[in-house]
Short mmCIF file of C-alpha atoms in Angstrom, two decimals:
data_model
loop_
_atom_site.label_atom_id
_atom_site.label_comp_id
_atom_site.label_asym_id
_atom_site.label_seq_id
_atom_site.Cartn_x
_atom_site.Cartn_y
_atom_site.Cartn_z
CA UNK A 792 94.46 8.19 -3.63
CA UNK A 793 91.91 8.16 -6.61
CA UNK A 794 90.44 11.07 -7.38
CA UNK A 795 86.90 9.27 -8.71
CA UNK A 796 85.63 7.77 -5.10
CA UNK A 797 84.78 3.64 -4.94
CA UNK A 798 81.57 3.84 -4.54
CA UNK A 799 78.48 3.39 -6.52
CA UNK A 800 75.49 6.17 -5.77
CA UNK A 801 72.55 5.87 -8.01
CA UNK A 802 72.04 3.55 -11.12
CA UNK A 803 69.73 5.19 -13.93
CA UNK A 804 67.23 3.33 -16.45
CA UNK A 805 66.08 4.76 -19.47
CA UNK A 806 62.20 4.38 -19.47
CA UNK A 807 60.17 4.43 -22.42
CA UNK A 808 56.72 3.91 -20.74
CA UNK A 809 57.76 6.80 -17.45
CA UNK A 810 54.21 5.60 -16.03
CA UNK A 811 54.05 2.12 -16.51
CA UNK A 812 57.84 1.39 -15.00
CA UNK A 813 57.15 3.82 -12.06
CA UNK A 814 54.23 1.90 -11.44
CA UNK A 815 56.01 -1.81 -11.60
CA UNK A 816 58.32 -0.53 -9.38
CA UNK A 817 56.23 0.68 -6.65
CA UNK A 818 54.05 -2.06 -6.89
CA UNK A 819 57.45 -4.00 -5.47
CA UNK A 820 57.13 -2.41 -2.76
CA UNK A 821 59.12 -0.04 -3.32
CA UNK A 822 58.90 3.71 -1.95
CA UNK A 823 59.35 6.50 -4.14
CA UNK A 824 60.79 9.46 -3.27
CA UNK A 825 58.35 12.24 -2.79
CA UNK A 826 60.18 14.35 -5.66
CA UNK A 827 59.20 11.81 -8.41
CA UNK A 828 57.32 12.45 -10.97
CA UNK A 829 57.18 11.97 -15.04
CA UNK A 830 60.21 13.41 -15.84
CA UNK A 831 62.25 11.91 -13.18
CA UNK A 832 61.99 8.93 -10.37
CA UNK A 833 63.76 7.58 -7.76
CA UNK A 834 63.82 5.19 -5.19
CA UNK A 835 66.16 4.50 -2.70
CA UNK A 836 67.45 0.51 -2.00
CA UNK A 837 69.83 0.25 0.80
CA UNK A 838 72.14 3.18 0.13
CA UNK A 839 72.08 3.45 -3.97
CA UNK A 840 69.69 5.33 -5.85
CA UNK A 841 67.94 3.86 -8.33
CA UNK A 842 66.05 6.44 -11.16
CA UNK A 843 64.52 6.47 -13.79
CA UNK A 844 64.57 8.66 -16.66
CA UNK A 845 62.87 9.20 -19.77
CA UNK A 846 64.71 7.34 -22.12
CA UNK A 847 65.65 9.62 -25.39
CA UNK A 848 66.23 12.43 -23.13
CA UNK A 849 69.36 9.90 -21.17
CA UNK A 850 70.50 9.26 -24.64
CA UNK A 851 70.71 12.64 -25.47
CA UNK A 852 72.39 13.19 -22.15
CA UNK A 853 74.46 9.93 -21.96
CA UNK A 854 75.00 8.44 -25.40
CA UNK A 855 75.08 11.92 -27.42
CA UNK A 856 71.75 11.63 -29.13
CA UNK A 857 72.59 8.09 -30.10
CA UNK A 858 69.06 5.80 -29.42
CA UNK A 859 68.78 3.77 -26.98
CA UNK A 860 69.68 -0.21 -28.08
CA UNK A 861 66.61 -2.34 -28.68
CA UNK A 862 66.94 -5.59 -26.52
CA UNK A 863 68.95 -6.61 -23.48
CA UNK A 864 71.80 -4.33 -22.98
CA UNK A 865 73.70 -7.20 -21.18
CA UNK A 866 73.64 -5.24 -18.00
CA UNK A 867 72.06 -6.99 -15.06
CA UNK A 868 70.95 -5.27 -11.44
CA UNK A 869 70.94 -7.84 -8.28
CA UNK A 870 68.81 -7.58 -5.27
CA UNK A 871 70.16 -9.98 -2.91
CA UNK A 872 68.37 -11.15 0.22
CA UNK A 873 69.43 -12.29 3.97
CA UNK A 874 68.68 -16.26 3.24
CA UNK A 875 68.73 -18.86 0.68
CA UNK A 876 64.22 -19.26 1.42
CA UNK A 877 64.02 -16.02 0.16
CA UNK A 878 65.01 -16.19 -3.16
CA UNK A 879 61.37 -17.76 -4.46
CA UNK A 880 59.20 -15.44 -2.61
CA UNK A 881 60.72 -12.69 -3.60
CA UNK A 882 61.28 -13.69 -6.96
CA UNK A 883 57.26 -14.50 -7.18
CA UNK A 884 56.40 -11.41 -5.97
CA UNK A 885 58.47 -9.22 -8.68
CA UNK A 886 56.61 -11.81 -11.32
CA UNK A 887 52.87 -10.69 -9.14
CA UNK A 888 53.94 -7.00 -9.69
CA UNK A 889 54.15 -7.34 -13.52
CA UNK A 890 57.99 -8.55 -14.18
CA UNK A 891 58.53 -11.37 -17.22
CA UNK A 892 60.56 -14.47 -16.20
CA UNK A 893 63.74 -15.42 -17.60
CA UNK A 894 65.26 -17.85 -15.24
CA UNK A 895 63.11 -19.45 -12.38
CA UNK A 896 64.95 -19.76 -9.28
CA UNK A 897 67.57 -22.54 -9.49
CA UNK A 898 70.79 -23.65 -6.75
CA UNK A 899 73.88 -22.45 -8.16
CA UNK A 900 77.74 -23.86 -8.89
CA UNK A 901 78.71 -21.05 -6.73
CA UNK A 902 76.90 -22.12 -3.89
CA UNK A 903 74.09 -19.48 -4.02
CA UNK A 904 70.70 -19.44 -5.19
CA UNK A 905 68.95 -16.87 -7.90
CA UNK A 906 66.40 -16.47 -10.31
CA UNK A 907 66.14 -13.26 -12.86
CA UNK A 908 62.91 -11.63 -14.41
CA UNK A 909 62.61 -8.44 -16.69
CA UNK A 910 60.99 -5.05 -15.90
CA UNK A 911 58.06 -4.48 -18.09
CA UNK A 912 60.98 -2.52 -20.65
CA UNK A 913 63.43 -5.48 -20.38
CA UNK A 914 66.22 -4.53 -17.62
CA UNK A 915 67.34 -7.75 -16.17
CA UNK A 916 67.18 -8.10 -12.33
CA UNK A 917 68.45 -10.83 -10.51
CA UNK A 918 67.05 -12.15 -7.05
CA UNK A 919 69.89 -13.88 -5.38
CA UNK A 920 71.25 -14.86 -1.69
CA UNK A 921 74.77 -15.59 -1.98
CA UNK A 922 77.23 -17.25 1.33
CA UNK A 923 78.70 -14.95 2.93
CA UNK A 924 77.27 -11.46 2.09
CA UNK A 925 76.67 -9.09 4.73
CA UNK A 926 74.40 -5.81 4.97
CA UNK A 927 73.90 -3.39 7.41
CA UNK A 928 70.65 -2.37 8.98
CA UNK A 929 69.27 -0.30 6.01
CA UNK A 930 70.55 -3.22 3.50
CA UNK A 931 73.68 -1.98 1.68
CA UNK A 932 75.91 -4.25 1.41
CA UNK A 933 79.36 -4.23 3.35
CA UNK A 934 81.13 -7.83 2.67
CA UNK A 935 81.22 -10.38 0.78
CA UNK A 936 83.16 -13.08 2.95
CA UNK A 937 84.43 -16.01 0.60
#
């Protein structure tokens, strides 16, 4: 048995603009947790964490003072949805709250559909229903039959 447990429990961005990404993300939709302020954020989607931090001090934290990389850091976070008719609403309702297209929502080889817009700092987030993927009744995801 593994001492380091399969499971993923938060993911953290590095915000440069604490404000202005809290902001996009609650105007999602999104409910943030009553702890959140400047300094910190969070938000919980289906059973993972997501926060955000201010970005030099996760450098200084994560990447040992190095700065943060400029650009896409080829890193990409998926929210899936329950059906294929999905996809476009929700994608056009990330693009209403503020988030920059990069791919409108298009079929896919692998039999799913998805689209992907940025955050207002440039983390990539793809909207995507894919066969077979089942969630339980708060939305994390527990198979992926295929």
């Amino acid at each position: 048995m593994s001492e380091v447990p399969s499971r993923l429990s938060a993911v953290t961005l590095g915000a440069r603009d604490m404000a202005g990404l809290r902001r996009f993300y609650r105007d999602l939709g999104w409910e943030e947790l009553p702890a959140s302020d400047d300094n910190w954020a969070g938000f919980l989607l289906g059973g993972v964490l997501l926060t955000l931090y201010p970005a030099d001090l996760l450098a200084a934290e994560a990447a040992g003072g190095a700065p943060a990389p400029a650009g896409w850091s080829g890193i990409t976070l998926i929210c899936n949805v329950d059906r294929r008719e999905q996809v476009d609403p929700a994608f056009a309702a990330a693009v209403a709250a503020g988030a920059t297209v990069v791919a409108e929502p298009v079929d896919r080889s692998w039999g799913g559909r998805s689209a992907y817009f940025a955050d207002p700092e440039g983390n990539r987030w793809e909207i995507a229903w894919a066969p077979g993927t089942r969630f339980d009744a708060r939305g994390a995801l527990i198979g992926l039959d295929g």
